[in-house]
XYZ file of C-alpha atoms in Angstrom:
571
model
C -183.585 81.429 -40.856
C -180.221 81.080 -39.033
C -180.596 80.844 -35.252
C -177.904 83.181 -33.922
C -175.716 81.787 -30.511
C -178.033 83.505 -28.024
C -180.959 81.834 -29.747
C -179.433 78.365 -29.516
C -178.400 79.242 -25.921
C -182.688 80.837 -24.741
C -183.535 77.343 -26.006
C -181.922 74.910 -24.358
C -181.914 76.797 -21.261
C -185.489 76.653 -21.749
C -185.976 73.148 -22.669
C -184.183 72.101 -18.878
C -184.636 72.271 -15.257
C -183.892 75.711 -15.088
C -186.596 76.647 -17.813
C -189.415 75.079 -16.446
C -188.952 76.037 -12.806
C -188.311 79.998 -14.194
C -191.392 79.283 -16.430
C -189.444 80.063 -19.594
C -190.979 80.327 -23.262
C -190.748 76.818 -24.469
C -190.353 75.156 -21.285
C -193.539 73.565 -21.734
C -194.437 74.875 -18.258
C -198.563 75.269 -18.224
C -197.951 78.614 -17.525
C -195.167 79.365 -19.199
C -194.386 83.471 -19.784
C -194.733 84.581 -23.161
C -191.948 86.289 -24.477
C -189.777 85.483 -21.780
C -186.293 84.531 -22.947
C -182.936 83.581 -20.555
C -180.579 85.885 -22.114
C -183.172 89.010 -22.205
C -183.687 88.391 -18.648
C -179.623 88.346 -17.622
C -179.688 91.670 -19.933
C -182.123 92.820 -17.462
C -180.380 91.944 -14.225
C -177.651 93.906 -15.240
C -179.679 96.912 -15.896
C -181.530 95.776 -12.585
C -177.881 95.935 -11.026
C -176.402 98.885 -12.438
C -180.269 100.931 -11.472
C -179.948 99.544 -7.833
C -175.898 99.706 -6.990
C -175.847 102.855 -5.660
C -177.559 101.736 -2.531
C -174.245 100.338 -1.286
C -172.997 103.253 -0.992
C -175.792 105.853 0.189
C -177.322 103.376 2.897
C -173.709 102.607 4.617
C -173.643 106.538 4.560
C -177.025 106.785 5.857
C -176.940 104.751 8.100
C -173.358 104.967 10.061
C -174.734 108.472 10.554
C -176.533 106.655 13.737
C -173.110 105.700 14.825
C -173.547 102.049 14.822
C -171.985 100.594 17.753
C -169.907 103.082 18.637
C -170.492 105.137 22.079
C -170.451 109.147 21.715
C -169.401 110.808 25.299
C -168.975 113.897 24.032
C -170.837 116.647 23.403
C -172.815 117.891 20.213
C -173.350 114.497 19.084
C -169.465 114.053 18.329
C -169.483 115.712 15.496
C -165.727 117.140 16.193
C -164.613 114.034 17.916
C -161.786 112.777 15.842
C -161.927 109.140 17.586
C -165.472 108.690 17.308
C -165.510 109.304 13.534
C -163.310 106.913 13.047
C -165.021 104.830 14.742
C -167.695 106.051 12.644
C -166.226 105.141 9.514
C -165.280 101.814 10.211
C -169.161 101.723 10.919
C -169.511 102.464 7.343
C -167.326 100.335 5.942
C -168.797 97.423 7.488
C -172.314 98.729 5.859
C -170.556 98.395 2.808
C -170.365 94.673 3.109
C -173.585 94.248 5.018
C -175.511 96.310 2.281
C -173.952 94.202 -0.546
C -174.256 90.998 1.371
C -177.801 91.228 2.327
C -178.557 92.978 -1.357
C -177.495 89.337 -2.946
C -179.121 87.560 -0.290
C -182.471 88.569 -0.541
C -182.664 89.053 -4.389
C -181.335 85.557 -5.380
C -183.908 84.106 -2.776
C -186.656 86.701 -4.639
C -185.572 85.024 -7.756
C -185.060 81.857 -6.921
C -188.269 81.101 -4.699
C -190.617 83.788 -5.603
C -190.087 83.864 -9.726
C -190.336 87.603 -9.282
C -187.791 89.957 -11.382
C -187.782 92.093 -8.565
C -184.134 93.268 -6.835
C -183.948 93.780 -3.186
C -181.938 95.470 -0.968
C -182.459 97.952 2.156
C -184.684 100.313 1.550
C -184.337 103.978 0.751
C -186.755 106.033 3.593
C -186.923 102.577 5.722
C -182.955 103.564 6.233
C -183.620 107.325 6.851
C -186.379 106.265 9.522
C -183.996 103.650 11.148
C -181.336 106.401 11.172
C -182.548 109.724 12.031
C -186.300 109.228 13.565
C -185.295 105.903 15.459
C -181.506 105.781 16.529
C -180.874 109.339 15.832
C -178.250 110.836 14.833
C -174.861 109.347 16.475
C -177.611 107.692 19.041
C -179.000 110.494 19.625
C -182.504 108.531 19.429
C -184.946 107.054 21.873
C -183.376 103.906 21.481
C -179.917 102.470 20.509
C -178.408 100.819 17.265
C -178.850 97.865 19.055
C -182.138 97.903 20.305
C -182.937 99.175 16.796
C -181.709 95.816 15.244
C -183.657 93.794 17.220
C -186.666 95.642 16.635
C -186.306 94.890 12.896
C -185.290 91.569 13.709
C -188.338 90.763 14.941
C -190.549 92.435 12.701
C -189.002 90.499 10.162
C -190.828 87.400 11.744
C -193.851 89.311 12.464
C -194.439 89.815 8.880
C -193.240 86.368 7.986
C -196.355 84.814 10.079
C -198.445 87.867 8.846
C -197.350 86.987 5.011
C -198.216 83.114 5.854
C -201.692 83.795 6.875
C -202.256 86.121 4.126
C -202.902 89.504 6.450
C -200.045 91.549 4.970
C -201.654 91.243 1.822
C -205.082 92.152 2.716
C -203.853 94.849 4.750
C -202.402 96.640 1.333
C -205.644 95.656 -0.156
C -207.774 98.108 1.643
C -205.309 100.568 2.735
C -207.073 104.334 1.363
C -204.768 104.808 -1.426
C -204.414 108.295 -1.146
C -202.766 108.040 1.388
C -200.866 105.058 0.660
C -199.493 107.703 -2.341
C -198.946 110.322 0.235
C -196.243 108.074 2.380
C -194.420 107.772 -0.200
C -194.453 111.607 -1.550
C -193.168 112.653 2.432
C -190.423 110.109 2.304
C -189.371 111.268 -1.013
C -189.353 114.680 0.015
C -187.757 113.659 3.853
C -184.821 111.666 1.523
C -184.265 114.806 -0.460
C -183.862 117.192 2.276
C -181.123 114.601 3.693
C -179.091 114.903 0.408
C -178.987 118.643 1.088
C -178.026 119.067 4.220
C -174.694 117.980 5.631
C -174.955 114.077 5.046
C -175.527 114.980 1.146
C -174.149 118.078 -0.562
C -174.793 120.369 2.812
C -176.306 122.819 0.765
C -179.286 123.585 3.708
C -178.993 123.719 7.171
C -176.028 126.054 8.122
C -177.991 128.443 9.891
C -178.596 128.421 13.559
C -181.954 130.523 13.592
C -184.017 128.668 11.429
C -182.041 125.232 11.065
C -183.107 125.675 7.445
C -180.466 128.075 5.444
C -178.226 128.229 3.474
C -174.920 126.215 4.254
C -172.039 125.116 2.693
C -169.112 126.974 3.907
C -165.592 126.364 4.480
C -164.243 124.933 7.833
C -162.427 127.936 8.716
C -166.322 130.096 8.067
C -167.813 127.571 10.692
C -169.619 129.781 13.540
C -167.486 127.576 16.042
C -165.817 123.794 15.723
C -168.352 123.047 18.010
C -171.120 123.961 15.653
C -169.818 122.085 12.331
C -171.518 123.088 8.751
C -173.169 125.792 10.958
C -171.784 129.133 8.703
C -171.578 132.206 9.824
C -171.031 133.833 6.503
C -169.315 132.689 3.262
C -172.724 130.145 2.658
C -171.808 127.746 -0.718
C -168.711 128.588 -1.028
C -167.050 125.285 -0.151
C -165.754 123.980 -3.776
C -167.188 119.813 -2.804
C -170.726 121.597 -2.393
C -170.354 122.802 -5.954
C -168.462 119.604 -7.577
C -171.818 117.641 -5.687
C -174.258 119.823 -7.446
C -172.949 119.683 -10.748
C -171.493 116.199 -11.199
C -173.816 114.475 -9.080
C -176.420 116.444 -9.739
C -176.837 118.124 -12.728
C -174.781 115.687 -14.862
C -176.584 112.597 -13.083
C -179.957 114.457 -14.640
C -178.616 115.059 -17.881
C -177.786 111.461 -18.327
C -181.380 110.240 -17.239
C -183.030 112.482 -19.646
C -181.025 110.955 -22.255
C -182.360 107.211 -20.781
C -178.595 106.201 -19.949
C -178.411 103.358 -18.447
C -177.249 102.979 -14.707
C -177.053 107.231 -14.585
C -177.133 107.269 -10.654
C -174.607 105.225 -10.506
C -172.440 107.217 -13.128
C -173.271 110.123 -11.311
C -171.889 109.071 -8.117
C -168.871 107.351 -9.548
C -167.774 110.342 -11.276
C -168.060 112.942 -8.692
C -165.989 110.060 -6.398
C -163.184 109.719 -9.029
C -163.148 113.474 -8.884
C -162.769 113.483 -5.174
C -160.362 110.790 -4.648
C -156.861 112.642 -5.497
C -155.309 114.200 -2.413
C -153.884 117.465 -3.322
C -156.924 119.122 -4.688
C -159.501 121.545 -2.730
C -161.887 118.671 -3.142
C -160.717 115.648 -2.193
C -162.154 113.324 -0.091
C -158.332 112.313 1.778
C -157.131 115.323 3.363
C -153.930 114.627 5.023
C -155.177 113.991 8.324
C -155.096 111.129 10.659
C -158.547 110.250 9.442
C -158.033 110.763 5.681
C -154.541 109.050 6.403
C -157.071 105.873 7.457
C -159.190 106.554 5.030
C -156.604 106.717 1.547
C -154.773 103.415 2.921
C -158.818 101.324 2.938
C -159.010 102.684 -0.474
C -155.412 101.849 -1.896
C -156.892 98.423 -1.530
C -159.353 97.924 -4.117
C -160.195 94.740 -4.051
C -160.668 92.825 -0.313
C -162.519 90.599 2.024
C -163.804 93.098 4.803
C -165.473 91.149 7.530
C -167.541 92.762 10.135
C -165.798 94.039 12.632
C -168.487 96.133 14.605
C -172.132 95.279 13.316
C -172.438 91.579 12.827
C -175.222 89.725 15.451
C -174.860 92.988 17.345
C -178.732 92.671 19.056
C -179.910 93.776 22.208
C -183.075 91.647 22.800
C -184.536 94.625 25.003
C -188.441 93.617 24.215
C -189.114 94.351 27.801
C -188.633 97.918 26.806
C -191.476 100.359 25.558
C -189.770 102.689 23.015
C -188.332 99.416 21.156
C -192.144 98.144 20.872
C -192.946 101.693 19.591
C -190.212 101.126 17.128
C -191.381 98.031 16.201
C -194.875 98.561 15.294
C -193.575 101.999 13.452
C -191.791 99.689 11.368
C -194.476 97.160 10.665
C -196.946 100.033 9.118
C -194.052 101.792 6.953
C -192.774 98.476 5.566
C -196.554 97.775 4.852
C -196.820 100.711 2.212
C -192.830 100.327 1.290
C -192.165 96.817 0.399
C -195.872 95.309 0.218
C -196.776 98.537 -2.384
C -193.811 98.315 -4.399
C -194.377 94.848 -5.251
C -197.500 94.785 -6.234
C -196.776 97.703 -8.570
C -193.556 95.754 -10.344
C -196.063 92.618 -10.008
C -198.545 94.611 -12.113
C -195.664 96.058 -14.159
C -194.754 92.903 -15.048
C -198.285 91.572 -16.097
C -198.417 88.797 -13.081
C -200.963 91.288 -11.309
C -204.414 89.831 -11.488
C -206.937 92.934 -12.251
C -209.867 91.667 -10.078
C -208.327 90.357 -6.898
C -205.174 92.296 -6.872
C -202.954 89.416 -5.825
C -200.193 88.647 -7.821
C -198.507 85.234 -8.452
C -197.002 83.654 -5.485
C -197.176 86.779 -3.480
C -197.054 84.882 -0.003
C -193.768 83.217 -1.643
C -193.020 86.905 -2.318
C -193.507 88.326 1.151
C -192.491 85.618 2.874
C -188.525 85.953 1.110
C -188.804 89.691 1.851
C -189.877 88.954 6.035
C -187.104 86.276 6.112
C -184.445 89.115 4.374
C -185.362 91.721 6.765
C -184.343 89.646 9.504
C -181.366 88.271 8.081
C -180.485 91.811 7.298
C -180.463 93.124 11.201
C -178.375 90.101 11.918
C -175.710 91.753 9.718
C -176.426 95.181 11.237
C -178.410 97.158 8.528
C -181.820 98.889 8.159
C -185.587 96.567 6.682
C -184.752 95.103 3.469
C -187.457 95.762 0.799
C -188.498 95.261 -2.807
C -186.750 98.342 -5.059
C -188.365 100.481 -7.491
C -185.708 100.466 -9.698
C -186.372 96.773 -10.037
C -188.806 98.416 -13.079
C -185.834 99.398 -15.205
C -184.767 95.477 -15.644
C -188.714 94.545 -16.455
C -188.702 97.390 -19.191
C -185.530 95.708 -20.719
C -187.632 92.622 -20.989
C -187.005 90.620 -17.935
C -190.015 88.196 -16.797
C -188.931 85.652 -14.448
C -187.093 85.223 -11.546
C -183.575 84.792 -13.607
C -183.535 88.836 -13.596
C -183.440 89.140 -9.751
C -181.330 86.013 -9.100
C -178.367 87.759 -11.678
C -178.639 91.148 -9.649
C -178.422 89.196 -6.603
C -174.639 87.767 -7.943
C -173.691 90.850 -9.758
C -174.232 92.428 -5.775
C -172.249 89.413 -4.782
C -169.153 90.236 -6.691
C -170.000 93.940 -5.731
C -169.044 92.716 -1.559
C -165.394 92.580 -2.427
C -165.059 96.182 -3.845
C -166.049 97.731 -0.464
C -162.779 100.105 -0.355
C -164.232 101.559 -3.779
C -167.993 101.895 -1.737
C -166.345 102.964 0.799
C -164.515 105.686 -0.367
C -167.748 107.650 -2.139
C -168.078 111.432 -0.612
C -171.116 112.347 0.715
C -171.637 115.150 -2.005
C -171.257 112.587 -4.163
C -174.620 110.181 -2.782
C -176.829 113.944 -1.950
C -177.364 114.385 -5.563
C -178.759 110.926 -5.922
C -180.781 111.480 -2.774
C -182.295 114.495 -3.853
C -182.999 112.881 -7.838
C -184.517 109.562 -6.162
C -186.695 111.931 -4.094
C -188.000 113.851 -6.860
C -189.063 110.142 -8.420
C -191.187 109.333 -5.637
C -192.733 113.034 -4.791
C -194.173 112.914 -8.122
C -196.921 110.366 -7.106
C -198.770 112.855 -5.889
C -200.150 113.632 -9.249
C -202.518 110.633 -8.461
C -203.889 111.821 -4.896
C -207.421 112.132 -4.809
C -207.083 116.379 -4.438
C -210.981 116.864 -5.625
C -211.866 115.734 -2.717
C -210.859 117.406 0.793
C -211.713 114.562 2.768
C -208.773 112.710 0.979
C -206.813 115.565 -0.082
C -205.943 116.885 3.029
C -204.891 113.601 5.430
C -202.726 113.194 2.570
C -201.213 116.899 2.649
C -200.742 116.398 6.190
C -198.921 113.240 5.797
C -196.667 114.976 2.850
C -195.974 118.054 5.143
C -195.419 116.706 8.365
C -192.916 113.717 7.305
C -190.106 116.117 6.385
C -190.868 118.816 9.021
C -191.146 116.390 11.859
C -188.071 114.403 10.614
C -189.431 111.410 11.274
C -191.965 109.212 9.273
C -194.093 107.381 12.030
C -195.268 111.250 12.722
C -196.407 111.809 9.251
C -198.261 108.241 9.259
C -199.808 108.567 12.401
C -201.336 112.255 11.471
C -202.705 111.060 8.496
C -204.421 107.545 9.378
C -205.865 110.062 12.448
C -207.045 112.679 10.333
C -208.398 110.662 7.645
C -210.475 108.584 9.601
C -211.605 111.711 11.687
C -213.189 113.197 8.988
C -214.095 110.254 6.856
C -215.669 108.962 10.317
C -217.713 111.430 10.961
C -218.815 112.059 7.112
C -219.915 108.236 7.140
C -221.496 108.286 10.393
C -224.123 110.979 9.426
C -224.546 109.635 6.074
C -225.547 106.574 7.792
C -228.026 107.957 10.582
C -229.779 110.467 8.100
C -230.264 107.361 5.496
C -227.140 109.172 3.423
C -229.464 112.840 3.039
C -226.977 114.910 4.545
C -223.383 114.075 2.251
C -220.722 116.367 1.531
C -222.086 118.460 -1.884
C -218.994 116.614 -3.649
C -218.924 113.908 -2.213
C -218.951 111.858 -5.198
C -215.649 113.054 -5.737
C -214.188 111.180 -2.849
C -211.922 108.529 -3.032
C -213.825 104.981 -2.897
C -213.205 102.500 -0.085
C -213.351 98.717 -1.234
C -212.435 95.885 0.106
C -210.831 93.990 -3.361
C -212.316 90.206 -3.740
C -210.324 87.464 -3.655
C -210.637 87.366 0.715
C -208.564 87.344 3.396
C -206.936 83.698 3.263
C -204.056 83.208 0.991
C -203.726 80.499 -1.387
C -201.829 77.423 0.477
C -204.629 77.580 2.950
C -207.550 77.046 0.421
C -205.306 74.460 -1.059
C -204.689 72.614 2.320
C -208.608 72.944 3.108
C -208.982 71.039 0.167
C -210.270 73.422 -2.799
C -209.530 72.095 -5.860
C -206.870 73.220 -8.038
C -209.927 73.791 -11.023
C -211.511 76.134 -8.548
C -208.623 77.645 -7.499
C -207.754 78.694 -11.139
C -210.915 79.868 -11.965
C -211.049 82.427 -8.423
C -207.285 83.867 -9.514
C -207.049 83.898 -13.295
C -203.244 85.774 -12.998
C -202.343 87.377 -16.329
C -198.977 85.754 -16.934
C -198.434 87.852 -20.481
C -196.689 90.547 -20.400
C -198.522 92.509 -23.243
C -196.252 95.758 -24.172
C -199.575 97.504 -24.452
C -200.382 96.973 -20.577
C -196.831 98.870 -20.225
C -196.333 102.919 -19.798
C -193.307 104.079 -18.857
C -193.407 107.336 -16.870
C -189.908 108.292 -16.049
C -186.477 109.387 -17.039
C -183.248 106.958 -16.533
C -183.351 104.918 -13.652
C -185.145 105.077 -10.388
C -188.520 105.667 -11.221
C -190.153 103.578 -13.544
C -193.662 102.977 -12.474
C -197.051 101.959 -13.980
C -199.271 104.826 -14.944
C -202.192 103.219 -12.875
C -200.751 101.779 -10.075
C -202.285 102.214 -6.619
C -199.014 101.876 -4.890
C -195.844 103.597 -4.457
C -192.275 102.618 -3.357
C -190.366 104.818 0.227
C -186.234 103.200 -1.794
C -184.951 105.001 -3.520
């Protein structure tokens, strides 16, 4: 049989240095991964890549909704003030490169260190908390941008020292799943309602009653300048709402039901190239003296933005309360984000070991992901975390860490293209919001709702994330309520010697604590357990059978494992 030039090329990338450390087929690596092959995997960074770009764009417009650095003075948030925009959107542009930066940072490192073929990048919900619940809107919040950064700084090494004596995983171990489904769910659902209001396609929220109607009106329909997308009649009838809804919306679904590859992104791109000429009701450059600004970033293409406004911009105020709050509010949602997510794309992958639930080097894993999400506040931008989407590149085949470390570079190149970022609309990113929401709402299908003792802690938690506008609110009144009633159920099963249960309370969700322990691998090792026993406690399944595999999802996005326990808050 005739080998063909990528099979000449899989082989003797396999038979060198970069083979065996990946753990190639025919590396002759003891645990090698079968089937895995060095051009499938680059195939699969690219669709890794082209699944994960568009969070360039919608976190720098998240984001610089908090106002970065800048200082508002003025009232109703600023929203009018034609200084502080700008400001504003040279806030954003700097995300652009911070969002790329960290993006290729953290996934080559993932790669690299970990073996994983899992992208990273700043995380979809742990961006809307950072944003709207934390900073508030144009620092609007209970503490500032900068406060905010050092917050996440620090967690960052919090979780590094939590990941290093194996507590972060345990503490995903026996989280109640239901709940752990429900986070997830609200932050789909609180990313959605974002992507309609007026940082989206500002379809909701133009009514000054209930906060909650019907928007989208012209400028001139506004109730006053000082109220901005609030309408007082004329609701959807400004022509971007309608260009958002059916290019970035409507076409973007159209394309994932048809499995096209990278369809967010296509989405997006079109409805931008749509937007970007100036004489049309639609575009995105008026001729103001902020679309002036705006047209002469974009005319050019291709350039070396630095950070002008974001970079080490920390304000070490530990000695203050609210940042502590802010701190440990970040520590539990980046528990069920990026610790949940990678166990699911560990198990997606077939490196999840069924017994113990650990996955091959997971403190490798979470120790990268710790070190990224400090790195990332350094450069000014919301907790890095592992991405669902990273599921799209393992369903094109990749295996090993090759896939992550070529969506890493691919994100790379992507830093120098930040007039093109950041020139995309906001009706251009609310579609995506509203389709990455509906990709994580849908784990509720696997709540435990026979069972009211589960089922409502995690209604609660769905309910009250969006509502409240703020995630920590939804955690907090679901951990309460579930181990109110859960509590008490337990503690009169246990004084009446378990006569006196709910009638179906064999229907509730079961509690475990997995085996496999507290104490991570490298500390066995150093306390001198051999490697034989070692092997024979975590027996990881490095195959990746095709029949372990189900694919529940349309396009990109939301790709997850029919049985998995966890969910992903990034998209």
């Amino acid at each position: 049989m005739t080998l063909t030039l990528a099979d000449r090329l899989n082989a003797q990338v396999a038979d060198s240095a970069i083979g065996r450390w990946f753990r190639l087929e025919g590396s002759g690596h003891p645990k090698e991964r079968e089937g895995s092959r060095f051009m499938t995997d680059v195939r699969a960074g690219l669709t890794t890549w082209a699944a994960m770009a568009y969070i360039i764009s919608v976190n720098a417009s998240i984001v610089s909704d908090s106002g970065g650095t800048c200082v508002c003075t003025g009232p109703n948030y600023c929203a009018t003030d034609e200084t502080y925009l700008a400001c504003v959107q040279e806030i954003k542009q700097d995300l652009i490169t911070s969002t790329a930066a960290i993006s290729a940072l953290s996934s080559v490192l993932m790669g690299a260190f970990a073996n994983l073929p899992v992208g990273m990048a700043p995380g979809m919900g742990l961006n809307a908390y950072f944003t709207y619940s934390v900073v508030g809107y144009h620092g609007s919040g209970f503490i500032s941008y900068r406060e905010a950064l050092a917050a996440v700084f620090l967690e960052g090494w919090v979780f590094f020292i939590l990941s290093l004596l194996g507590l972060r995983q345990w503490l995903a171990r026996i989280m109640p799943q239901s709940l752990v489904l429900a986070v997830g769910a609200g932050i789909g659902l609180y990313i959605a309602f974002i992507g309609l209001t007026s940082g989206g396609l500002n379809v909701i929220g133009g009514d000054t009653t209930n906060l909650v109607g019907l928007g989208g009106c012209n400028p001139s329909d506004w109730i006053s300048p000082d109220l901005p997308y609030f309408c007082g009649t004329k609701v959807l009838q400004s022509p971007t709402v309608w260009l958002g809804i059916f290019t970035g919306g409507i076409l973007t679904i159209l394309l994932m039901m048809y499995r096209i590859k990278g369809s967010i992104l296509i989405g997006i791109f079109i409805t931008s190239v749509i937007s970007w000429p100036r004489n049309t009701a639609v575009t995105y450059f008026p001729h103001t003296d902020s679309g002036d600004q705006l047209f002469e970033f974009f005319k050019q293409i291709v350039t070396w933005h630095p950070l002008q406004h974001i970079g080490n911009a920390l304000d070490y105020n530990y000695g203050k309360g609210k940042v502590w709050y802010a701190l440990i509010t970040f520590l539990y949602v980046d528990i069920l984000d990026t610790t949940g997510t990678l166990y699911s794309m560990a198990k997606f992958a077939g490196l999840r070991d069924p017994v113990t639930l650990d996955f091959e080097n997971s403190t490798i894993a979470y120790c990268v992901d710790a070190f990224s999400i400090s790195m990332g506040a350094l450069v000014g931008t919301s907790p890095v975390t592992a991405f669902i989407e990273s599921a799209t590149g393992i369903a094109e085949g990749g295996k090993t860490g090759i896939t992550a470390v070529v969506t890493g570079l691919l994100f790379f190149v992507s830093i120098f293209f930040a007039p093109v970022f950041a020139s995309i609309p906001p009706w251009a990113t609310g579609g995506a919001l509203v389709i990455v929401g509906s990709l994580m709402i849908r784990n509720v299908r696997d709540i435990n709702w026979d069972y009211i003792g589960d089922a409502l802690p995690a209604f609660l938690t769905i309910l009250v994330i969006p509502l409240s506008y703020n995630i920590a609110y939804g955690v907090i009144v679901g951990v309460v309520s579930y181990i109110l009633l859960n509590g008490f159920v337990w503690i009169v099963r246990k004084v009446t010697g378990e006569r006196i249960s709910p009638p179906n309370y064999d229907a509730s969700e079961a509690w475990v604590v997995p085996p496999g322990g507290i104490v991570p691998t490298w500390i066995k090792i150093v306390l001198g357990r051999s490697r034989g026993d070692h092997e024979a406690e975590y027996p990881f399944q490095v195959r990746h059978r095709q029949s372990e595999i189900s694919i529940d999802s349309q396009g990109q996005g939301g790709f997850t494992p029919k049985e998995s326990s966890f969910t992903n808050s990034e998209k």
